[in-house]
CSV table of C-alpha atoms in Angstrom, one decimal:
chain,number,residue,atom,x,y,z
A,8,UNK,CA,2.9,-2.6,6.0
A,9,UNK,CA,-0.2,-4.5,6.2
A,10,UNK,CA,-3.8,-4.8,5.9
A,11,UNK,CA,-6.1,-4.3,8.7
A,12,UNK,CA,-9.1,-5.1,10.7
A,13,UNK,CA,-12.0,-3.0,10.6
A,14,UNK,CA,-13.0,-2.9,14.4
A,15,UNK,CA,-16.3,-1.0,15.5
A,16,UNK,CA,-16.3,2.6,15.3
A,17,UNK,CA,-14.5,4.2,17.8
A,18,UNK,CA,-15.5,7.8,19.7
A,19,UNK,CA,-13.2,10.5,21.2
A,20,UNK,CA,-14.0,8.8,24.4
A,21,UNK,CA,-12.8,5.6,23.4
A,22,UNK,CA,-9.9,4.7,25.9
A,23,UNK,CA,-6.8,4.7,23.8
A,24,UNK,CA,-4.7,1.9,23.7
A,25,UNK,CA,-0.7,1.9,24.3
A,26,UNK,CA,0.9,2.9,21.2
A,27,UNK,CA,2.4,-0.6,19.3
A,28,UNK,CA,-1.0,-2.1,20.8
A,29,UNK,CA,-3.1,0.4,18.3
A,30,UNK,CA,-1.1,0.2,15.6
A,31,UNK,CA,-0.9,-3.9,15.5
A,32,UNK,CA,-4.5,-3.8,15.9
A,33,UNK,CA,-4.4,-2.1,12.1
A,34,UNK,CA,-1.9,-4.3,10.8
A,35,UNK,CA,-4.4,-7.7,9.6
A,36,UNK,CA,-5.6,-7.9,6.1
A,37,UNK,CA,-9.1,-8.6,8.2
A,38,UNK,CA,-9.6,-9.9,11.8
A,39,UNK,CA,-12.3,-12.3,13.3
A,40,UNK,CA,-14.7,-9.7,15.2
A,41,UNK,CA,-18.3,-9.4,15.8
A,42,UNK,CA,-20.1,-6.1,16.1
A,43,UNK,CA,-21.8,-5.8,18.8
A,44,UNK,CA,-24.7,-3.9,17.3
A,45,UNK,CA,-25.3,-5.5,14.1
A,46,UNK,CA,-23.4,-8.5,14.7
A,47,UNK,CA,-21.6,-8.5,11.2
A,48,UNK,CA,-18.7,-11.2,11.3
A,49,UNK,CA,-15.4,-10.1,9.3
A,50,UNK,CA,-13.6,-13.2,9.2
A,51,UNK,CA,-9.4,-13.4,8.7
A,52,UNK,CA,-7.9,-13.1,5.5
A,53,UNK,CA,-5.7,-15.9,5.5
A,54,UNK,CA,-2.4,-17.1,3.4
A,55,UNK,CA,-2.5,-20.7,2.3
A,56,UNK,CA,0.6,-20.9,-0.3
A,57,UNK,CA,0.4,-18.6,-3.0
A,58,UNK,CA,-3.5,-17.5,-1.8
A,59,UNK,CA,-5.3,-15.8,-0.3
A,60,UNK,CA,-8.5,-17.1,1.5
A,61,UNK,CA,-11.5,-15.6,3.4
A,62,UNK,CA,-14.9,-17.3,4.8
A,63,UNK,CA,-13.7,-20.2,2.7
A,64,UNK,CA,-13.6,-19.2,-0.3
A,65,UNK,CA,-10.3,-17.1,-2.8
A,66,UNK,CA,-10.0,-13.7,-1.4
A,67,UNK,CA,-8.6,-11.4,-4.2
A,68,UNK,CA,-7.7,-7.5,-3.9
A,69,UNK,CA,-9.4,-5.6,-6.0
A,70,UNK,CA,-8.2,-2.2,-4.8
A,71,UNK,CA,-7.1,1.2,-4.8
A,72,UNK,CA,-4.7,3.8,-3.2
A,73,UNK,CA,-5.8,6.7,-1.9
A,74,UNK,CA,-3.3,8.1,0.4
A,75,UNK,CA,-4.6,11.3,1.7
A,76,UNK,CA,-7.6,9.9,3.7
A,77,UNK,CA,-5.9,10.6,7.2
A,78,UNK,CA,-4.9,13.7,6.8
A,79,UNK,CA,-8.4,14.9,5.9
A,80,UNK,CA,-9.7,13.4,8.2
A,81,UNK,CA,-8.1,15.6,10.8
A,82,UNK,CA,-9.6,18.5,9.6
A,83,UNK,CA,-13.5,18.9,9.8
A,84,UNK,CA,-13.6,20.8,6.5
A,85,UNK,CA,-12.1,17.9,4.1
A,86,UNK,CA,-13.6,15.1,6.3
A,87,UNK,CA,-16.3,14.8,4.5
A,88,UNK,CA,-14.3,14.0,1.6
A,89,UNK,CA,-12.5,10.7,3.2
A,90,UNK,CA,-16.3,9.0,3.4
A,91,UNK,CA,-17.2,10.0,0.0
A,92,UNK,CA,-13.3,7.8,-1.3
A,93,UNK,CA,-14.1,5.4,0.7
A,94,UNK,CA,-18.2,5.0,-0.4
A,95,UNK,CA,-17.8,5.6,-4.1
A,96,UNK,CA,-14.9,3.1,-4.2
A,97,UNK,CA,-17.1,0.6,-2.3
A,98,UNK,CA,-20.2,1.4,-4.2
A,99,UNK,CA,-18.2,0.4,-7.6
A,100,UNK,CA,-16.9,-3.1,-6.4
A,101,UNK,CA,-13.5,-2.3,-3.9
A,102,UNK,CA,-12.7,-4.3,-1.1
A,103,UNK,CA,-9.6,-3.0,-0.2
A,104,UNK,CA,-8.1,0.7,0.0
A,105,UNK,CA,-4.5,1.6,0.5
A,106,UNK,CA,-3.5,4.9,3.0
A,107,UNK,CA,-1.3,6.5,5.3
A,108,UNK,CA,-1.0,5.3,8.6
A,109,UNK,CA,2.2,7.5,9.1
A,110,UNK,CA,3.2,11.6,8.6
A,111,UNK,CA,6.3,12.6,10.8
A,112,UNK,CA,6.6,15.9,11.8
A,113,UNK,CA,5.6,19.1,9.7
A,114,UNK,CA,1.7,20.3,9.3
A,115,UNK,CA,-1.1,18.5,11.4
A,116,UNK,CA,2.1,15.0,11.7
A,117,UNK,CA,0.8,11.9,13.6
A,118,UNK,CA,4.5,11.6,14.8
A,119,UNK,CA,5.5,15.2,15.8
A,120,UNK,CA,9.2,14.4,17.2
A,121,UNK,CA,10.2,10.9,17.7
A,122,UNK,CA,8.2,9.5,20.6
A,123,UNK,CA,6.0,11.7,20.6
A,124,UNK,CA,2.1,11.8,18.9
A,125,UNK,CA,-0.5,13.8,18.2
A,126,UNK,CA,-3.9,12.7,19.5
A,127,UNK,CA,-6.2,14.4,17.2
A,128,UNK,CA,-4.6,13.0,14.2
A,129,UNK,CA,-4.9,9.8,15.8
A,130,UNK,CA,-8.7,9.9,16.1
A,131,UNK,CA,-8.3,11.2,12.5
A,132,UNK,CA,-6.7,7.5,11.8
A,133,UNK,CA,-9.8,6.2,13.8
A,134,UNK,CA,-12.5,7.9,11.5
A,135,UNK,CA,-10.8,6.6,8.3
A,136,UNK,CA,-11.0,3.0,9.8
A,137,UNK,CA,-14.4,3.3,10.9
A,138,UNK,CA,-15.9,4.4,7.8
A,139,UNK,CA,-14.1,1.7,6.4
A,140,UNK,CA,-16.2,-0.4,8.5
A,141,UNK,CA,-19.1,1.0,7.5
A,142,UNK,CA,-18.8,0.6,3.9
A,143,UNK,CA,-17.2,-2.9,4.3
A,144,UNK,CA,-13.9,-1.9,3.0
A,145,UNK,CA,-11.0,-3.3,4.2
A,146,UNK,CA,-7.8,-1.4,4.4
A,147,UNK,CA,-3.9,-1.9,3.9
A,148,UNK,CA,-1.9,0.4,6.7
A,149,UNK,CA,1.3,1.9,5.5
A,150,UNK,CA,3.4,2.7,8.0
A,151,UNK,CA,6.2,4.5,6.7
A,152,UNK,CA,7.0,5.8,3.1
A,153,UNK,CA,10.3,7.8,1.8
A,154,UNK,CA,7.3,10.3,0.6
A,155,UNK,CA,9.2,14.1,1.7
A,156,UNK,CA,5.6,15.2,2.0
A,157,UNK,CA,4.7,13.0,4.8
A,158,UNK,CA,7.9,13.0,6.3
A,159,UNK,CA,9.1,9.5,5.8
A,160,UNK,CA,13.4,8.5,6.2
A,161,UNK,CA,14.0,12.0,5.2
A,162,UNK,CA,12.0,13.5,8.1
A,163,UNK,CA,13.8,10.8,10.6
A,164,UNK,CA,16.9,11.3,9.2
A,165,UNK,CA,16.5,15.0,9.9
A,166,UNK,CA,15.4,14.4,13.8
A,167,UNK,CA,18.6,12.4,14.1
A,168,UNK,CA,20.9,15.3,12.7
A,169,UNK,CA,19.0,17.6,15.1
A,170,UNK,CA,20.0,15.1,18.5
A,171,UNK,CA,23.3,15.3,17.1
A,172,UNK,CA,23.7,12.1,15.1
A,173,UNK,CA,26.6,12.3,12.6
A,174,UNK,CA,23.9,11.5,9.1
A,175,UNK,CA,25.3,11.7,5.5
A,176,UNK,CA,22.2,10.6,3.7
A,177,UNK,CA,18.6,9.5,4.1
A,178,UNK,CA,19.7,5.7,3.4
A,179,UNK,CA,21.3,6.0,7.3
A,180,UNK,CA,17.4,6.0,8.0
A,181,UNK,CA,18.0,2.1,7.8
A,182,UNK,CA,21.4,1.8,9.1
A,183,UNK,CA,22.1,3.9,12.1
A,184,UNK,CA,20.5,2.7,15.7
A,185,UNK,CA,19.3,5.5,16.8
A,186,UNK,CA,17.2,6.2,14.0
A,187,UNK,CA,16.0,2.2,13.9
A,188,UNK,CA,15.0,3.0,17.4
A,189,UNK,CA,12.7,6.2,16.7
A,190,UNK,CA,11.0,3.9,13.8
A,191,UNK,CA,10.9,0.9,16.1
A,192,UNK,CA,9.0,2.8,19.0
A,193,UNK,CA,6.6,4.3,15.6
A,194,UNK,CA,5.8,0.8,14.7
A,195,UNK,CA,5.9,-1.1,18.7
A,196,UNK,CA,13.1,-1.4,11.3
A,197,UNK,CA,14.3,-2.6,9.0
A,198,UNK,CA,12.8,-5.6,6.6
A,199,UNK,CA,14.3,-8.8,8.6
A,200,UNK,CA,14.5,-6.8,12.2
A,201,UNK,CA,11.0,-5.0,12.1
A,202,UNK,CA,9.0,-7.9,10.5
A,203,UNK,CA,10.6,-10.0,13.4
A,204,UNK,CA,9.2,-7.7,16.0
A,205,UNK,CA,5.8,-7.2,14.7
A,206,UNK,CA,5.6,-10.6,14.3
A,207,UNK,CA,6.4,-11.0,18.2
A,208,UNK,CA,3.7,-8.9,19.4
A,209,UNK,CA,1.1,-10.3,16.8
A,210,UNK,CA,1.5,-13.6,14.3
A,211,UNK,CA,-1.7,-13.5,12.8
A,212,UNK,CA,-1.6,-10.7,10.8
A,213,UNK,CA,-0.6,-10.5,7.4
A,214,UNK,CA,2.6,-8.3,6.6
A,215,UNK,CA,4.1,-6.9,3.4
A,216,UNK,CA,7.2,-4.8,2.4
A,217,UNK,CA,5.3,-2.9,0.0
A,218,UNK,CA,8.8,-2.1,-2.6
A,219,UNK,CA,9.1,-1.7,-6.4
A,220,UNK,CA,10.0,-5.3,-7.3
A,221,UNK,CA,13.4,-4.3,-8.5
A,222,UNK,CA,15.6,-7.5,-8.9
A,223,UNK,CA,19.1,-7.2,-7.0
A,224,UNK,CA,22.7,-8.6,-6.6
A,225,UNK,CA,20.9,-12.2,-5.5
A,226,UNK,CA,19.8,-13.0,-8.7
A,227,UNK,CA,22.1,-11.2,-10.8
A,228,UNK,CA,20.7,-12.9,-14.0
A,229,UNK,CA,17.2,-11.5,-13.5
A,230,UNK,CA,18.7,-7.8,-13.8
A,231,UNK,CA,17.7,-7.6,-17.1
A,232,UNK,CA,14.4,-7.5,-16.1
A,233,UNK,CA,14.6,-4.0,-14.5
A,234,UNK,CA,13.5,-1.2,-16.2
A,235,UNK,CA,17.1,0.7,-15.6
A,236,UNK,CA,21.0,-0.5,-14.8
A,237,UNK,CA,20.3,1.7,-12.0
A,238,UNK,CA,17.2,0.1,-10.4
A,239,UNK,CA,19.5,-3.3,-9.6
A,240,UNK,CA,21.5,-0.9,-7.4
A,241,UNK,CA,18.8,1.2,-5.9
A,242,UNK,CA,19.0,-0.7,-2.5
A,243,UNK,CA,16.0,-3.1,-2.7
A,244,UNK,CA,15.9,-6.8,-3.7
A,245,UNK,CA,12.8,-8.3,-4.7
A,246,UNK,CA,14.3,-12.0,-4.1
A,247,UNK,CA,16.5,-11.4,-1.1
A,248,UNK,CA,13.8,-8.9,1.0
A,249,UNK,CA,10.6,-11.2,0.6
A,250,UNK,CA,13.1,-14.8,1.9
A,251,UNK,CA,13.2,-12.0,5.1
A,252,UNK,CA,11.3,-14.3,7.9
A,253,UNK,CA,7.5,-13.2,8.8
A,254,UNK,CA,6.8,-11.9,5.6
A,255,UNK,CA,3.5,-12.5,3.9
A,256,UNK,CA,2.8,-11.2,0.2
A,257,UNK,CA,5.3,-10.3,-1.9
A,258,UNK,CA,4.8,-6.7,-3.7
A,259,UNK,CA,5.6,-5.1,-6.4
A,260,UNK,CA,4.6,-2.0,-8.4
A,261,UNK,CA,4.5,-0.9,-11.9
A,262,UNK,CA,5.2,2.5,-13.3
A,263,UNK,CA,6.4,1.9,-17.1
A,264,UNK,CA,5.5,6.0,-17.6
A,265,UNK,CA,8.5,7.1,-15.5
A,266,UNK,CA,10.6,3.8,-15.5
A,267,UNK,CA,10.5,4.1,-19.3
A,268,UNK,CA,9.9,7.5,-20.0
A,269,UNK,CA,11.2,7.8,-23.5
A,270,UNK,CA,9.2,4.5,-24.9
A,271,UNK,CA,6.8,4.2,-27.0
A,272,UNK,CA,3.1,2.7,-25.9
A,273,UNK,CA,3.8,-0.8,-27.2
A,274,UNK,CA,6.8,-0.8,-25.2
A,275,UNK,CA,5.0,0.0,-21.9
A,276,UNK,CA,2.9,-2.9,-22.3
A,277,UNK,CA,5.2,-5.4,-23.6
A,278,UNK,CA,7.7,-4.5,-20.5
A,279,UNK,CA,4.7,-4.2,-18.0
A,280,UNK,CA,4.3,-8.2,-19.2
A,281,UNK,CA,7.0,-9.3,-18.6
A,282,UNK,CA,7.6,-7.4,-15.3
A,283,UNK,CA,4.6,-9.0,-13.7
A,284,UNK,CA,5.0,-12.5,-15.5
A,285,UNK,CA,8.6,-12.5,-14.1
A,286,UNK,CA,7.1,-11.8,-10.4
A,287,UNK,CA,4.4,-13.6,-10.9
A,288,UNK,CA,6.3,-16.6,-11.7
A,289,UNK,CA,9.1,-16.0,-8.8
A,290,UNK,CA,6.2,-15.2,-6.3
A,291,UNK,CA,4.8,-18.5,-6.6
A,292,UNK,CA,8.1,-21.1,-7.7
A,293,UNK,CA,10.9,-19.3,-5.7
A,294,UNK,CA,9.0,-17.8,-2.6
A,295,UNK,CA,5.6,-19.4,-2.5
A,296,UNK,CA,3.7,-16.6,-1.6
A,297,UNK,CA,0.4,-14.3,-3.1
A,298,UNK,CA,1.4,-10.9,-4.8
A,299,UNK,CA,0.1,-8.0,-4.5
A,300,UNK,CA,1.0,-5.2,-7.0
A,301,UNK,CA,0.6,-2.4,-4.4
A,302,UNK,CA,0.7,0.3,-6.6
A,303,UNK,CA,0.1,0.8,-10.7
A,304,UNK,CA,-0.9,3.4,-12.5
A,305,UNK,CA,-0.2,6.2,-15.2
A,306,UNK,CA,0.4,9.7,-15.2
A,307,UNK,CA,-1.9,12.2,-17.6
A,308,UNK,CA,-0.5,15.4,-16.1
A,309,UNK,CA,2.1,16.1,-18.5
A,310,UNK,CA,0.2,15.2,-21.7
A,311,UNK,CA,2.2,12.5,-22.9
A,312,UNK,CA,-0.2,10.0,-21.8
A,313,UNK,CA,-3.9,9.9,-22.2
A,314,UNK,CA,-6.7,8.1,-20.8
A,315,UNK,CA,-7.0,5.6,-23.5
A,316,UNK,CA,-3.3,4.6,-23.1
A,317,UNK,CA,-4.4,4.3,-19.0
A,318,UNK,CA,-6.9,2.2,-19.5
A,319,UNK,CA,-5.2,-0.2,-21.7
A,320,UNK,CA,-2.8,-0.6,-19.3
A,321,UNK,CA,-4.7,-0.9,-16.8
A,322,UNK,CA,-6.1,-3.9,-18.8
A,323,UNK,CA,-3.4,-5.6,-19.3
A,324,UNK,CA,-2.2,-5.8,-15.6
A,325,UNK,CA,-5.4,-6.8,-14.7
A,326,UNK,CA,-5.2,-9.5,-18.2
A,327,UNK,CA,-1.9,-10.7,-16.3
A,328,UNK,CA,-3.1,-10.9,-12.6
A,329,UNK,CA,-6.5,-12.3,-13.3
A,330,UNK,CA,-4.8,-15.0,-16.3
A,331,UNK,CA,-2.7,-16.5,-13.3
A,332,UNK,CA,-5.0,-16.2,-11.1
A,333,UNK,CA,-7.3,-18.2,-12.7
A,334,UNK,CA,-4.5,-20.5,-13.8
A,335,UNK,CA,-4.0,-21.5,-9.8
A,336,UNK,CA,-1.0,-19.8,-10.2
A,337,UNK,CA,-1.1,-17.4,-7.4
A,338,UNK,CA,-3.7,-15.1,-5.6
A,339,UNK,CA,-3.5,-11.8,-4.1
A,340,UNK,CA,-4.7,-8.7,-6.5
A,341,UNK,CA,-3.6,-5.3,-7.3
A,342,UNK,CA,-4.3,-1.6,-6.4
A,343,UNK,CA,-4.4,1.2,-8.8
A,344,UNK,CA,-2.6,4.7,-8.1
A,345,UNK,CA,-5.0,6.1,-7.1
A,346,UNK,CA,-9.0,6.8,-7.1
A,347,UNK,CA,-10.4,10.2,-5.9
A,348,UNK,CA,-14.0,11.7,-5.4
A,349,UNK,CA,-15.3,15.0,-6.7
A,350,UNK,CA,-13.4,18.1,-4.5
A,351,UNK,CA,-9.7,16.5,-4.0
A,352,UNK,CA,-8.7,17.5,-7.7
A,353,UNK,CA,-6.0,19.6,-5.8
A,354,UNK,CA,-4.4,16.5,-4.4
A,355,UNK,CA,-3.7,14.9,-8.1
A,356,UNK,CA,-0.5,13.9,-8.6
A,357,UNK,CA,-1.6,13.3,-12.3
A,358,UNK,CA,-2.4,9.6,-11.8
A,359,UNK,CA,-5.5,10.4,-10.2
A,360,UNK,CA,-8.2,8.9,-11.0
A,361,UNK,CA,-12.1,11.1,-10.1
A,362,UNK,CA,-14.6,8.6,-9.8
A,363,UNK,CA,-17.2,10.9,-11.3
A,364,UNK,CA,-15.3,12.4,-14.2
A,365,UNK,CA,-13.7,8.8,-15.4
A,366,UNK,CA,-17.3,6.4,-16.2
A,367,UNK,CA,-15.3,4.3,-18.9
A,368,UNK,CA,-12.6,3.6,-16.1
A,369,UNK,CA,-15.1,2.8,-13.8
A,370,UNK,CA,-16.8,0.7,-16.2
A,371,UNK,CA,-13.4,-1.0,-16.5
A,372,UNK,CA,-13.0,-1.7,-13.0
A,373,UNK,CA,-16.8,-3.5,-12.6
A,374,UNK,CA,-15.7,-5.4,-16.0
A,375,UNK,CA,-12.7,-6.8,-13.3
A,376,UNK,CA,-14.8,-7.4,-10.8
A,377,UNK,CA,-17.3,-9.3,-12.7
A,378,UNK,CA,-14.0,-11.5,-14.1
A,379,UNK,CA,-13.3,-11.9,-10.7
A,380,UNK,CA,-16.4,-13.5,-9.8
A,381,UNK,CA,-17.5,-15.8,-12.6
């Protein structure tokens, strides 16, 4: 995954460019371009160390996920609800939003079957970018998630049982070659391989792995720090995937309300502390790169949680980013699950966030901003 250029709004008669071609082209955190019209110059988001710089000057995330914003798009009835994310968010201080750039097979996919795409969800992709544009907004790209409901290694895995392949589990998804190669010709996988070969077609662009941050086998005396026994085993390393070659930014994301489920609030914060001190410090000492905590959030939906509790931690990962940041520590930023306008209540996942039903949250986020710029 990574973040992209915004390039001048594209029409239905745009030519379309060969598949790894367009999706490269969305894989920069921001790209030297001129428009032609108003000739507004994006400059590169580049990595120097452990920052992140732009025009000059530190270029922090200060972010949001909203991951829906293709799939509306493709459909002229919730289009209009993709500008209004993407113009409130702007309007309260964002400069970068996190979305989809993947959805293999099932209703209105991008990817139907493996090789194979649909070219109205495509332009759907190019509508998100260029309102992006418009409101100045740069974007992260994901290209593949292990989401069911946007297909993901489940929806690969299920393509390769279908040709035939002899598939015992969703983690084949990064094992077996014939799956690799459906995902390779998607992205034109896994960690060292696929960063290697976006890197070959483009080596400007900054590229993240976009996991949970659980610590692995490598570093066996930082397991402790994982919320669970099991997260150690789960199949990711935070130490061991970001020393992969080509990448960028390390990631990582906090969830203390279902990695802790049965704490109590002081224990969320104390653990989401020391989870993004721990990263923080290994980001910059052990791998020498920004962080960006790609997703963070809590869930209301079941009760257990309330706003106040959200904000508050919301505060304190923004206290921990901004406190090392302004330390020299390290750059990057974070992007809170997630941020919604009026009329997408229906996609809530309870961590939503509506931008005109939450002004104290909102109020929260300009407080960060301002922080961010004094």
């Amino acid at each position: 995954m990574g973040m992209c250029p915004i390039p001048p709004s594209w029409s239905a008669a745009t030519p379309r460019l060969p598949l790894h071609h367009h999706l490269l082209l969305l894989l920069a955190l921001a790209s030297d371009m001129e428009d032609a019209h108003h000739h507004h110059h994006h400059t590169m988001v580049e990595r120097s160390g452990t920052q992140l710089w732009a025009s000059g000057r530190p270029f922090i995330i200060h972010g949001f996920n909203t991951y829906w914003l293709m799939s509306f798009a493709a459909d002229q009835a919730t289009r209009p609800r993709v500008t209004a994310a993407i113009a409130e968010a702007a309007e309260a201080g964002l400069n970068v939003c996190r979305t989809w750039a993947f959805s293999d097979g099932g209703y209105r996919a991008l990817q139907t079957v493996p090789f194979h795409y649909d070219e109205d969800v495509f332009q759907a992709l190019d509508f998100v970018v260029s309102e992006a544009k418009r409101h100045n907004m740069r974007l992260i790209l994901s290209l593949c998630n292990n989401w069911e409901d946007y297909g993901g290694k489940a929806q690969y895995v299920r393509w390769g049982k279908e040709a035939g392949l002899d598939l015992t589990s969703e983690d084949d998804f990064f094992f077996d070659p014939t799956i690799k190669s459906y995902y390779k010709a998607f992205v034109e996988a896994w960690i060292e391989e696929m960063a290697s070969y976006v890197k070959s077609i483009d080596l400007v662009h900054l590229l993240e792995i976009g996991i949970e941050g659980f610590y692995g086998l490598s570093t066996p005396e930082l397991l402790p720090v994982n919320p669970d026994e099991y997260s150690g085993h789960a199949g990711t390393d935070f130490i061991r995937n970001h020393q992969a070659p080509r990448i960028d930014l390390a990631s990582i994301h906090v969830y203390s309300d279902t990695w802790l489920p049965h704490s109590i609030k002081e224990n969320h914060l104390q653990f989401v502390d020391k989870w993004m001190q721990q990263h923080i410090h290994d980001a910059a000492n052990l791998l020498g790169m920004p962080i960006v905590v790609g997703e963070f959030g809590v869930s209301v939906k079941d009760g257990k949680f309330g706003n106040e509790f959200r904000e508050d931690f919301m505060k304190t990962v923004y206290r921990i980013f901004l406190s090392s940041w302004k330390e020299g520590v390290i750059g990057g930023g974070c992007l809170l699950w997630q941020l919604f306008p009026e009329g997408a209540e229906h996609m809530d996942d309870g961590y939503a966030v509506i931008f005109a039903k939450s002004p104290s949250t909102l109020s929260l986020l300009a407080n960060h901003l301002r922080c961010l710029e004094c």
